[in-house]
Short mmCIF file of N, CA and C in Angstrom, two decimals:
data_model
loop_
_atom_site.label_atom_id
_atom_site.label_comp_id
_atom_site.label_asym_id
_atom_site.label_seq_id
_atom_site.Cartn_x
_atom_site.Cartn_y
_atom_site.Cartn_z
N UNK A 9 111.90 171.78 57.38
CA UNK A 9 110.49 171.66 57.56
C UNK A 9 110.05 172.49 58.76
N UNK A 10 108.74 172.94 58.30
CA UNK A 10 108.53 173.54 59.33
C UNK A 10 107.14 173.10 60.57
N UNK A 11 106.54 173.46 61.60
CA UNK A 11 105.43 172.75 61.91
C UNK A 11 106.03 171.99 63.06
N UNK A 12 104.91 171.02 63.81
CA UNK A 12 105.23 169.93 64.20
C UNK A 12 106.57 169.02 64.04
N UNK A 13 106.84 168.69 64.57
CA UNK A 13 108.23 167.28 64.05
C UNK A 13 107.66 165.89 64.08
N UNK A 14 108.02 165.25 63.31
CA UNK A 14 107.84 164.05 62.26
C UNK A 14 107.95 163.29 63.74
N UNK A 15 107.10 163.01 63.95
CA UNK A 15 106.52 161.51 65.31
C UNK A 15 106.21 160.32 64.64
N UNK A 16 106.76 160.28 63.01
CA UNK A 16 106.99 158.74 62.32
C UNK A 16 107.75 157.89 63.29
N UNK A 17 109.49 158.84 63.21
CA UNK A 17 110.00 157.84 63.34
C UNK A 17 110.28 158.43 64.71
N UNK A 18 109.23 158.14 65.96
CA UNK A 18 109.68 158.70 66.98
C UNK A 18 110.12 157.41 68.10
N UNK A 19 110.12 157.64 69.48
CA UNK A 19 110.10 156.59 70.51
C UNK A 19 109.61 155.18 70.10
N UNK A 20 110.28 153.81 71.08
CA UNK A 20 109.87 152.75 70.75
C UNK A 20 108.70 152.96 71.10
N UNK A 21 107.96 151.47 71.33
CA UNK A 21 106.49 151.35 72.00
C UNK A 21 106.70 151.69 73.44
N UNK A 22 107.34 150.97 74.15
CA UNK A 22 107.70 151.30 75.59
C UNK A 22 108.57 152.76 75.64
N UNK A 23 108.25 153.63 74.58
CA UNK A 23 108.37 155.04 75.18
C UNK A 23 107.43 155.90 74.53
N UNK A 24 106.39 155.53 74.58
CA UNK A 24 105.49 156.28 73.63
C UNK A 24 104.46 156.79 74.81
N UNK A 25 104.02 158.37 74.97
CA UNK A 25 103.45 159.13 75.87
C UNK A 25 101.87 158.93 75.49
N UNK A 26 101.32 158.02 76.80
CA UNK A 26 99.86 157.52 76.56
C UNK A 26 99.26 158.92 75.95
N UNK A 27 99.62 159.78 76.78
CA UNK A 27 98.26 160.92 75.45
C UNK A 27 98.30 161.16 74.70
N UNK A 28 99.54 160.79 73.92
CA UNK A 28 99.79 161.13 72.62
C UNK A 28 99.23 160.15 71.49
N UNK A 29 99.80 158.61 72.82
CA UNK A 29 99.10 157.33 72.04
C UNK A 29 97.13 157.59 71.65
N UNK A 30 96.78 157.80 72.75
CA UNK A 30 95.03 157.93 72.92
C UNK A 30 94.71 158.95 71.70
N UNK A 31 95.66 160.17 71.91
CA UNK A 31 94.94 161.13 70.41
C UNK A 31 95.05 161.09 69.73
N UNK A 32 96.30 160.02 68.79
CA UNK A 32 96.60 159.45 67.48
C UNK A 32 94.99 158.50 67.35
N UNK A 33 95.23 157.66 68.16
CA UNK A 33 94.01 156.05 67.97
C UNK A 33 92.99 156.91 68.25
N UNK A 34 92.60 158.41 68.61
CA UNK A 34 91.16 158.97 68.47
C UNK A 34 90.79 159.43 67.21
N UNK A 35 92.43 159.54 66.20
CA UNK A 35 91.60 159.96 65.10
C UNK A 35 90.91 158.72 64.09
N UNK A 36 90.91 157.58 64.66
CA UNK A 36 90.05 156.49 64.07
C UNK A 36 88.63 156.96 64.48
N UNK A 37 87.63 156.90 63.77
CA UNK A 37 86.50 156.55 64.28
C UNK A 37 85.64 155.40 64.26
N UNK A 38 84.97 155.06 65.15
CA UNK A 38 84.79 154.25 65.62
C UNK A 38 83.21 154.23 66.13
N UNK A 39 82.41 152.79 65.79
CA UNK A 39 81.03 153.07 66.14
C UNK A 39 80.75 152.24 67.44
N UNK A 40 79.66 152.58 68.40
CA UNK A 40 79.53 152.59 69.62
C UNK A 40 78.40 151.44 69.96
N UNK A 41 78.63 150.02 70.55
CA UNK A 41 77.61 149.17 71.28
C UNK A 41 77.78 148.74 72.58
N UNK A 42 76.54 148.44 72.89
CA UNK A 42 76.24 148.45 74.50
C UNK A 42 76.11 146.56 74.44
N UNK A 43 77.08 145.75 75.50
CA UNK A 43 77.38 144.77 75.27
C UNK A 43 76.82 144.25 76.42
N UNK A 44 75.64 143.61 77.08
CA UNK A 44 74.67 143.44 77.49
C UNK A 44 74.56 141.76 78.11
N UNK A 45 74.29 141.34 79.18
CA UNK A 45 73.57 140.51 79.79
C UNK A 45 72.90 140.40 81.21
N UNK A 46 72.37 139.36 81.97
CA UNK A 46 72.19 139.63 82.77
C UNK A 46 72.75 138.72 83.73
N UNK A 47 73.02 139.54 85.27
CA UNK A 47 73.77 139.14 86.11
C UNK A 47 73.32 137.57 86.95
N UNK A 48 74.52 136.35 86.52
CA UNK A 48 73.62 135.04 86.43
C UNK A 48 72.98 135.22 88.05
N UNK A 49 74.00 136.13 89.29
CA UNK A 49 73.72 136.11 90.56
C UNK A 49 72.44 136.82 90.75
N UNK A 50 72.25 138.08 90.35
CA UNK A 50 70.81 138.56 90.70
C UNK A 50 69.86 138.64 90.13
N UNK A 51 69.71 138.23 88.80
CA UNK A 51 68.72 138.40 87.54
C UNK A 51 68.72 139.49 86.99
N UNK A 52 69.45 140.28 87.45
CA UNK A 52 69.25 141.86 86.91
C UNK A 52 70.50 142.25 85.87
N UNK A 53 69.85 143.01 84.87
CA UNK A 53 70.51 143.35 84.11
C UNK A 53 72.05 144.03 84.07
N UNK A 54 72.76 143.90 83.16
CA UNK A 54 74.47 144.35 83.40
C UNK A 54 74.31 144.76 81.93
N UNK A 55 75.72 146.26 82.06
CA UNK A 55 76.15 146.17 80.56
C UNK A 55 77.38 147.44 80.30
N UNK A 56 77.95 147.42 79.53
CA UNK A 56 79.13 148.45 79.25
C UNK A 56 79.26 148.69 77.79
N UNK A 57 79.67 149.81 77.66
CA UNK A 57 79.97 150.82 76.38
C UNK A 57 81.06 150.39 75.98
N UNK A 58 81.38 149.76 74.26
CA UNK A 58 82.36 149.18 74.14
C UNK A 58 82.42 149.99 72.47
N UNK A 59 83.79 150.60 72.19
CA UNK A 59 83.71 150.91 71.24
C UNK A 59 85.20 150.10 70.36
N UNK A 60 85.84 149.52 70.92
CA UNK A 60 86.54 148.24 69.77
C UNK A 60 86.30 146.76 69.73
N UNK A 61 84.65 147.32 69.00
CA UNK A 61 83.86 145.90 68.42
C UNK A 61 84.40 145.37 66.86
N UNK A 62 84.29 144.05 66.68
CA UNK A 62 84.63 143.84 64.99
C UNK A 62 84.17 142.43 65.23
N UNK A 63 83.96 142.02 64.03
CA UNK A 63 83.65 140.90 63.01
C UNK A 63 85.18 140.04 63.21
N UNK A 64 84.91 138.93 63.58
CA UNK A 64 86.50 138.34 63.49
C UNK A 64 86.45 136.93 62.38
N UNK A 65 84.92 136.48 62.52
CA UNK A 65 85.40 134.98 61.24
C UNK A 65 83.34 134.56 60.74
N UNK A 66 83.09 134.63 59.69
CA UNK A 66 81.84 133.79 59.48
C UNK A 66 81.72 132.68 59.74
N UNK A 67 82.90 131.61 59.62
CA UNK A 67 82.63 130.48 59.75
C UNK A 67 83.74 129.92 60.72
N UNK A 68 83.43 129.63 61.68
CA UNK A 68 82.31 129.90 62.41
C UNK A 68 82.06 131.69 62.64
N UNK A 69 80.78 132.04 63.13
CA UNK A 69 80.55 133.57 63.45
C UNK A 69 81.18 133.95 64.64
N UNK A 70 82.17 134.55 64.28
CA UNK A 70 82.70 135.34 65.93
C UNK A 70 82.76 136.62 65.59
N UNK A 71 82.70 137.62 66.42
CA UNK A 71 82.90 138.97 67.20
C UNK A 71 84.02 138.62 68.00
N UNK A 72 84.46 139.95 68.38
CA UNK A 72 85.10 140.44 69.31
C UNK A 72 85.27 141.86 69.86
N UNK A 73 85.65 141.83 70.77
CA UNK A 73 85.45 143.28 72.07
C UNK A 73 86.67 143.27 72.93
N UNK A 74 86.77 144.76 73.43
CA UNK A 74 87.91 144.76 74.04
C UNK A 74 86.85 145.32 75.43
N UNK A 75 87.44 144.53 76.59
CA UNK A 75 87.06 145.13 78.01
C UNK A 75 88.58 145.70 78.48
N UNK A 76 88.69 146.79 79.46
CA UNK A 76 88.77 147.09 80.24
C UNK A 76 89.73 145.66 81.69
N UNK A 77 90.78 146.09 82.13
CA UNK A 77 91.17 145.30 83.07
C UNK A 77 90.67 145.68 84.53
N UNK A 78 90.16 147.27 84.57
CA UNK A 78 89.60 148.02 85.35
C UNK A 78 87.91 148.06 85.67
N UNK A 79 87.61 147.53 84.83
CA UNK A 79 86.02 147.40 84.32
C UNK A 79 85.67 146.35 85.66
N UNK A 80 84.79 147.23 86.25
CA UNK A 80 84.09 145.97 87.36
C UNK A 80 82.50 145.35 87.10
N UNK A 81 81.86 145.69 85.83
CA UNK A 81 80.82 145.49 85.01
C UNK A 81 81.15 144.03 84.49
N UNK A 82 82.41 143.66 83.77
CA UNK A 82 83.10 142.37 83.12
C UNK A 82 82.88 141.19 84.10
N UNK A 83 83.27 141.31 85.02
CA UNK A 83 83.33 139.93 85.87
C UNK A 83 82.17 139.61 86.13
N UNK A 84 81.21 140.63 86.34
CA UNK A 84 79.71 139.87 86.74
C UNK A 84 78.91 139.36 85.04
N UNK A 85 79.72 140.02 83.86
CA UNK A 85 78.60 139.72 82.74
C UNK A 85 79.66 138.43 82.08
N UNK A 86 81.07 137.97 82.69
CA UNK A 86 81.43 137.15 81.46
C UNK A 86 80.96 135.44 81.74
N UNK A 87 80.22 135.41 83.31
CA UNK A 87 80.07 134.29 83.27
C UNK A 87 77.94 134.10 82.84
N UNK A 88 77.62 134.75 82.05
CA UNK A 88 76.13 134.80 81.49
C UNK A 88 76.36 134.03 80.19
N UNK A 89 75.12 133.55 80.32
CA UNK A 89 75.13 132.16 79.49
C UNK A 89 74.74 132.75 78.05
N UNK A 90 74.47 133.93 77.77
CA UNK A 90 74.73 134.58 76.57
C UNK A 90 74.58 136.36 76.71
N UNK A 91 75.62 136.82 76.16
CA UNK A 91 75.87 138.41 76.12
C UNK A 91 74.94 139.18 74.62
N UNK A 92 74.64 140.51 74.88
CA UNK A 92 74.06 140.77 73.45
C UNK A 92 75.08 141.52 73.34
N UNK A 93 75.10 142.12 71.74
CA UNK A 93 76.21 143.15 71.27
C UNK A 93 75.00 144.02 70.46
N UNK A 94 74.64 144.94 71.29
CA UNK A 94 73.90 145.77 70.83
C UNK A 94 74.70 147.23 70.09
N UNK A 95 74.17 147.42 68.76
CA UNK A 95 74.83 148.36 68.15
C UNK A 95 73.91 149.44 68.24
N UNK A 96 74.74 150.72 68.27
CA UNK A 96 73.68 151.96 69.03
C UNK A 96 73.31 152.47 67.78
N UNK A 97 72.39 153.12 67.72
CA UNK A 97 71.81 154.30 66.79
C UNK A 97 72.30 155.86 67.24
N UNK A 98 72.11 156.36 66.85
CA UNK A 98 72.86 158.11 67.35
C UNK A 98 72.35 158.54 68.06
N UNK A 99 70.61 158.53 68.08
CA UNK A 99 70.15 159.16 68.86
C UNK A 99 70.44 158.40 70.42
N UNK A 100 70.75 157.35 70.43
CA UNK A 100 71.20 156.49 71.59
C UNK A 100 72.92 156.93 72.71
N UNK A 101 73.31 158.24 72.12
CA UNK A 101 74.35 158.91 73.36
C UNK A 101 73.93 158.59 74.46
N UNK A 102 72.75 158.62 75.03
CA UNK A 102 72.41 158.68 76.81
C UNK A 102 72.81 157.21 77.11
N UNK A 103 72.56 156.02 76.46
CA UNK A 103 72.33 154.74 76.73
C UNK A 103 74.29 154.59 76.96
N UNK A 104 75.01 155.40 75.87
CA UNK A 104 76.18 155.03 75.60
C UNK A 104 76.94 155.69 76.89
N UNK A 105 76.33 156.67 77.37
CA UNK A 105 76.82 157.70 78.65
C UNK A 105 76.65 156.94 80.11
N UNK A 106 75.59 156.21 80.13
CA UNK A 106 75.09 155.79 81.17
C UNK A 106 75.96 154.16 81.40
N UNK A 107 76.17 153.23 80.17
CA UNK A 107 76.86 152.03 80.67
C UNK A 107 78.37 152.44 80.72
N UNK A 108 78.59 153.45 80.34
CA UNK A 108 79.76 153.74 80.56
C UNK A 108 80.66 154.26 81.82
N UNK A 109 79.58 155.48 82.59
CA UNK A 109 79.81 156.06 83.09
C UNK A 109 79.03 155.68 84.54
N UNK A 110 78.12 155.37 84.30
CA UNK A 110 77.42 154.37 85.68
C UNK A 110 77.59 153.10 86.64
N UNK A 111 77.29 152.89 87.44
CA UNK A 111 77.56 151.58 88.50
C UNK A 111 76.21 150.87 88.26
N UNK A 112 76.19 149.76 88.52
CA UNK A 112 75.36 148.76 88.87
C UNK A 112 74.16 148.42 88.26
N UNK A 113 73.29 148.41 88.89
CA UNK A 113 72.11 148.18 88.04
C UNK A 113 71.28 149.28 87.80
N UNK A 114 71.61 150.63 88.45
CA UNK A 114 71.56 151.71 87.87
C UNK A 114 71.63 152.17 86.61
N UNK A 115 72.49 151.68 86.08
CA UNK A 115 72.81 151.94 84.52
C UNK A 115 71.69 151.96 83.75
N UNK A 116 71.05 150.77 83.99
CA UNK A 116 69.76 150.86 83.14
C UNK A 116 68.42 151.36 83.15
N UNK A 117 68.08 152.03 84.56
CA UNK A 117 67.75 153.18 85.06
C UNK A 117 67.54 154.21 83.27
N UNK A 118 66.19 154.13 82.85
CA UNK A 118 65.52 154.60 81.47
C UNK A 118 66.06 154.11 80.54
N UNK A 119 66.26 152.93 80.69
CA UNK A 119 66.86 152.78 79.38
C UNK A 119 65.99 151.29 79.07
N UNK A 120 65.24 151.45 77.92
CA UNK A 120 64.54 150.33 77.37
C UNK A 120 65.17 149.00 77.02
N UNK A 121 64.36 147.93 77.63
CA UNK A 121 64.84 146.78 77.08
C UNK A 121 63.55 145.73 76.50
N UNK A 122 64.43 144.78 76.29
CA UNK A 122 63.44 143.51 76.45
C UNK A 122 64.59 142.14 76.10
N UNK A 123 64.07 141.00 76.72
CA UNK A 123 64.66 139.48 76.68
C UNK A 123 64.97 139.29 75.00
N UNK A 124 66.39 138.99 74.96
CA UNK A 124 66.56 138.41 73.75
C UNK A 124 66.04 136.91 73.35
N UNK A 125 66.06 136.14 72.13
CA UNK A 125 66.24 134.45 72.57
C UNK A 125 66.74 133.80 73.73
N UNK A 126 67.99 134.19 73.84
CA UNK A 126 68.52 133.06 74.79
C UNK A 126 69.02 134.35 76.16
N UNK A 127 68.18 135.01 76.56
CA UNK A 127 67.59 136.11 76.93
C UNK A 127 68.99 137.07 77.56
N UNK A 128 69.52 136.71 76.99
CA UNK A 128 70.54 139.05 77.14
C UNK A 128 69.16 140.35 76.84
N UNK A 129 69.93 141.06 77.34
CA UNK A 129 68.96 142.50 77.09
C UNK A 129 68.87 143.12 75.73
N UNK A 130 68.28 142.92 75.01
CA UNK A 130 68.30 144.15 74.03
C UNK A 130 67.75 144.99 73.95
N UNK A 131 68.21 146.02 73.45
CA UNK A 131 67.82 147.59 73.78
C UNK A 131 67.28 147.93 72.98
N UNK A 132 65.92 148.46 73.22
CA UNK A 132 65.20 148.71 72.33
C UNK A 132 65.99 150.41 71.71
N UNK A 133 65.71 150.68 70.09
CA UNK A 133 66.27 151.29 69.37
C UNK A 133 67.50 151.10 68.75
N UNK A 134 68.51 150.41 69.05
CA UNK A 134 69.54 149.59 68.44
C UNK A 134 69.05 149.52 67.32
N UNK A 135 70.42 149.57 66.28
CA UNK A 135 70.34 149.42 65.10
C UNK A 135 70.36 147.77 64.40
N UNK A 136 71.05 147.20 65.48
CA UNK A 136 71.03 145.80 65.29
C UNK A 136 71.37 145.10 66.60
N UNK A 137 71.48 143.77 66.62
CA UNK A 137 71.83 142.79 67.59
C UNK A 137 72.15 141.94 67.68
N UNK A 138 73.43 141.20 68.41
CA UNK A 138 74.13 139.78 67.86
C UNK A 138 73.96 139.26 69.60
N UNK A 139 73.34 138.15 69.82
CA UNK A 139 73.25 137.66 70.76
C UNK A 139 74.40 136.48 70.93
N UNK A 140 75.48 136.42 71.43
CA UNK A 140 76.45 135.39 71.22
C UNK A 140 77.13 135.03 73.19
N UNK A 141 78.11 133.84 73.07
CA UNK A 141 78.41 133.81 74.28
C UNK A 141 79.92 133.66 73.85
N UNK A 142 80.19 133.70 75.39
CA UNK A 142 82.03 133.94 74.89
C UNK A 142 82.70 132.68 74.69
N UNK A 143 83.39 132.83 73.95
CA UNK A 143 84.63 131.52 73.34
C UNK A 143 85.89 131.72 74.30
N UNK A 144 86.57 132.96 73.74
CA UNK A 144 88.01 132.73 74.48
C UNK A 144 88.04 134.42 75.08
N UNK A 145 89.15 134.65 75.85
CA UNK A 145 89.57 135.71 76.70
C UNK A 145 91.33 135.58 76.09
N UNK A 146 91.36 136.93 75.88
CA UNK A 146 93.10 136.91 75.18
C UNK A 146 93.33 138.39 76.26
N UNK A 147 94.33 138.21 77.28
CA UNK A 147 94.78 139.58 77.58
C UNK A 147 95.75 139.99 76.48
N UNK A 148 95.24 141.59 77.02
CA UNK A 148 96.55 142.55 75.57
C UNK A 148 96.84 143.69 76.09
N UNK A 149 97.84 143.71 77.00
CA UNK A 149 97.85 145.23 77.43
C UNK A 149 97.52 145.41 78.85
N UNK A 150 96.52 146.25 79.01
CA UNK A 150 95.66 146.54 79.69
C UNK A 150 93.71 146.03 79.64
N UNK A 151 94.10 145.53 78.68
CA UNK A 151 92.53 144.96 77.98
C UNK A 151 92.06 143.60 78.10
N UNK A 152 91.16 143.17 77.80
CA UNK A 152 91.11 141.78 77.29
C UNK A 152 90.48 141.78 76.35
N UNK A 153 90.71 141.18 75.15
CA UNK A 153 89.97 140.81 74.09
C UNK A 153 89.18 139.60 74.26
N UNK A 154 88.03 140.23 74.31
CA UNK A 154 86.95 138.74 74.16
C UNK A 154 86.35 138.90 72.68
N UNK A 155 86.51 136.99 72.47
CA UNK A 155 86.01 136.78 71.33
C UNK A 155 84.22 135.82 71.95
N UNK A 156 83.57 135.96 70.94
CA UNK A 156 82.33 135.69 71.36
C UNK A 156 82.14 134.68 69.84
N UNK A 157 81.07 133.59 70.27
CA UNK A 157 80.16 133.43 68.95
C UNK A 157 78.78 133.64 68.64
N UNK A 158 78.23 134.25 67.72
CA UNK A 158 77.05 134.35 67.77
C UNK A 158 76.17 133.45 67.35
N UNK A 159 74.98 133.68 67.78
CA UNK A 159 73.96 132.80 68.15
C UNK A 159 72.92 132.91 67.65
N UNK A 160 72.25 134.26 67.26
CA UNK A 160 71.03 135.09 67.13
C UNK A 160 71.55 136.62 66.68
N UNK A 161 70.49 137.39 65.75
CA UNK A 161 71.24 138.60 65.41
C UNK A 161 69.76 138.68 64.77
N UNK A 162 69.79 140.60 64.50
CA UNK A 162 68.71 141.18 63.62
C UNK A 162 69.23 142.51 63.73
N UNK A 163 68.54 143.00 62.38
CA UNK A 163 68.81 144.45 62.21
C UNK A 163 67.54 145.01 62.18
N UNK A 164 67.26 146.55 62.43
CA UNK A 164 66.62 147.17 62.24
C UNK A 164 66.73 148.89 61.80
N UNK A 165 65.79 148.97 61.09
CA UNK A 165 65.57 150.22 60.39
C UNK A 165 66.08 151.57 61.24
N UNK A 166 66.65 152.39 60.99
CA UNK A 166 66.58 154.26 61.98
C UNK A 166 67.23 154.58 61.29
N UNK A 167 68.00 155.48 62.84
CA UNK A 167 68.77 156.72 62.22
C UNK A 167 70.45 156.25 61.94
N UNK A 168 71.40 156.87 61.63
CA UNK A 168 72.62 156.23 61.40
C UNK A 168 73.30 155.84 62.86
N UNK A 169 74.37 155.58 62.84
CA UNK A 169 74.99 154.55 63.97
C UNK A 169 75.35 155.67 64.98
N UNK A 170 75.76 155.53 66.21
CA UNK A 170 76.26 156.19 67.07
C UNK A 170 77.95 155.68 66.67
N UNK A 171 78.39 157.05 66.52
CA UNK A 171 80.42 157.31 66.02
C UNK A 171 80.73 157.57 67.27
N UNK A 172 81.97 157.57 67.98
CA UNK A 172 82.94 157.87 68.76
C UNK A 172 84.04 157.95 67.74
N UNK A 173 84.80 159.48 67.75
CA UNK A 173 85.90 159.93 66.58
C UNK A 173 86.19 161.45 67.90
N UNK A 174 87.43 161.15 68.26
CA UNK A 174 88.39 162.61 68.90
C UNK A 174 87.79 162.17 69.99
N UNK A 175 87.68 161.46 71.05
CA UNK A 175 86.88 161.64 72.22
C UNK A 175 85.45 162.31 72.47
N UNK A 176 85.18 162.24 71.18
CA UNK A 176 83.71 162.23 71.56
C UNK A 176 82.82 161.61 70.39
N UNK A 177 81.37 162.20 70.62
CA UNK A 177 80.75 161.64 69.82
C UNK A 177 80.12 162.48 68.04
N UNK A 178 79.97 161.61 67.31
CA UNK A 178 79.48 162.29 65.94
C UNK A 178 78.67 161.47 64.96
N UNK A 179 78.30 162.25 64.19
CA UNK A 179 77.06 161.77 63.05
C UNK A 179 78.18 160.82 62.21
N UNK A 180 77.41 160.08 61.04
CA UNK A 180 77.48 159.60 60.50
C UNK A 180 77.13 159.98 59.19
N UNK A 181 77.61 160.82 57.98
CA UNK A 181 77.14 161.02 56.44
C UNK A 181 77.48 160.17 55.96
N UNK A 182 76.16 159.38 55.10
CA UNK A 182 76.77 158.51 53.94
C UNK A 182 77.10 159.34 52.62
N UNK A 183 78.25 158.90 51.78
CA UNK A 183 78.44 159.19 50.98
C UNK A 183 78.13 158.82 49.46
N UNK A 184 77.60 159.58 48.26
CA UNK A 184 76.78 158.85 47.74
C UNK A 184 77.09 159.16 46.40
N UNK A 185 77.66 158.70 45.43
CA UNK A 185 78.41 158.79 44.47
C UNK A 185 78.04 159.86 43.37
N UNK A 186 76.86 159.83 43.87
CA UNK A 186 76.00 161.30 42.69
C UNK A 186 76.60 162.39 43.59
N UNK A 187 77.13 162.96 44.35
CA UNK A 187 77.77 164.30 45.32
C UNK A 187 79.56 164.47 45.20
N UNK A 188 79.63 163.45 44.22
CA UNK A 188 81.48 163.35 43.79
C UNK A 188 82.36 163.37 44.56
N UNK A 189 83.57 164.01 44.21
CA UNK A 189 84.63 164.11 45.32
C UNK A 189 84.23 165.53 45.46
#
């Protein structure tokens, strides 16, 4: 054979070269929400860019999210008496740049909101919104998986979702059975 060599059957887990790990798991793609509340100490808003969100059970409704063990955004939003899971729209990169890449209450510095029900931030233009509070904390790694339940949720009409696919960001085509293979 020629090419590359077969990294099937390569190193255990505890020898596997993080960049190699990160650019395999980049070729998933993956859609982008801003996970939102406010800080119970100052009233002011908190929030971070989370892109391994999922659906974990209807009955009861849980989500889940992976934070960061490094994340200093987490400790001030996990004790809020409810978080939103705001799902981005595309045109929404800046919102996704800014909780990501920003400190404090800066972050939200242009970026639209308003009080949910049980009042987290939701961002105005989001494609949807699950207002839930957290259940359990599972470390994994370097991460923590928080599971949440929800509480409140709505969708709304736009443009397609904001993707994260290769380290960065991309559109979304739906595919539509009249355009074939």
């Amino acid at each position: 054979m020629h090419g590359s060599p077969d990294r099937s059957s390569g190193p255990s887990a505890t020898g596997l070269d993080p960049a190699a790990f990160r650019s395999v798991l980049g070729r998933f793609p993956t859609g982008v929400v801003a996970v939102t509340a406010i800080d119970p100490a100052s009233g002011l808003p908190a929030g971070l860019a989370v892109n391994s969100f999922t659906s974990v059970s209807l009955d009861p409704p849980l989500v889940a999210f992976c934070v960061a063990h490094t994340s200093t955004t987490w400790p001030i939003m996990r004790t809020a008496a409810r978080l939103c899971v705001n799902i981005l729209a595309e045109p929404q990169r800046d919102v996704s740049d800014r909780l990501a890449f920003g400190s404090g209450p800066e972050k939200f510095d242009g970026v639209r909101w308003t009080r949910g029900p049980g009042g987290a931030p939701l961002i105005d233009g989001a494609l949807a919104w699950i207002e839930c509070s957290v259940e359990q904390e599972h470390v994994a790694g370097d991460h923590l998986i928080v599971v949440a339940r929800a509480h409140d949720l709505a969708e709304h009409q736009g443009a397609g979702p904001l993707v994260f696919y290769g380290s960065g960001y991309g559109a979304f085509t739906r595919f539509t059975p009249s355009q074939g293979l």
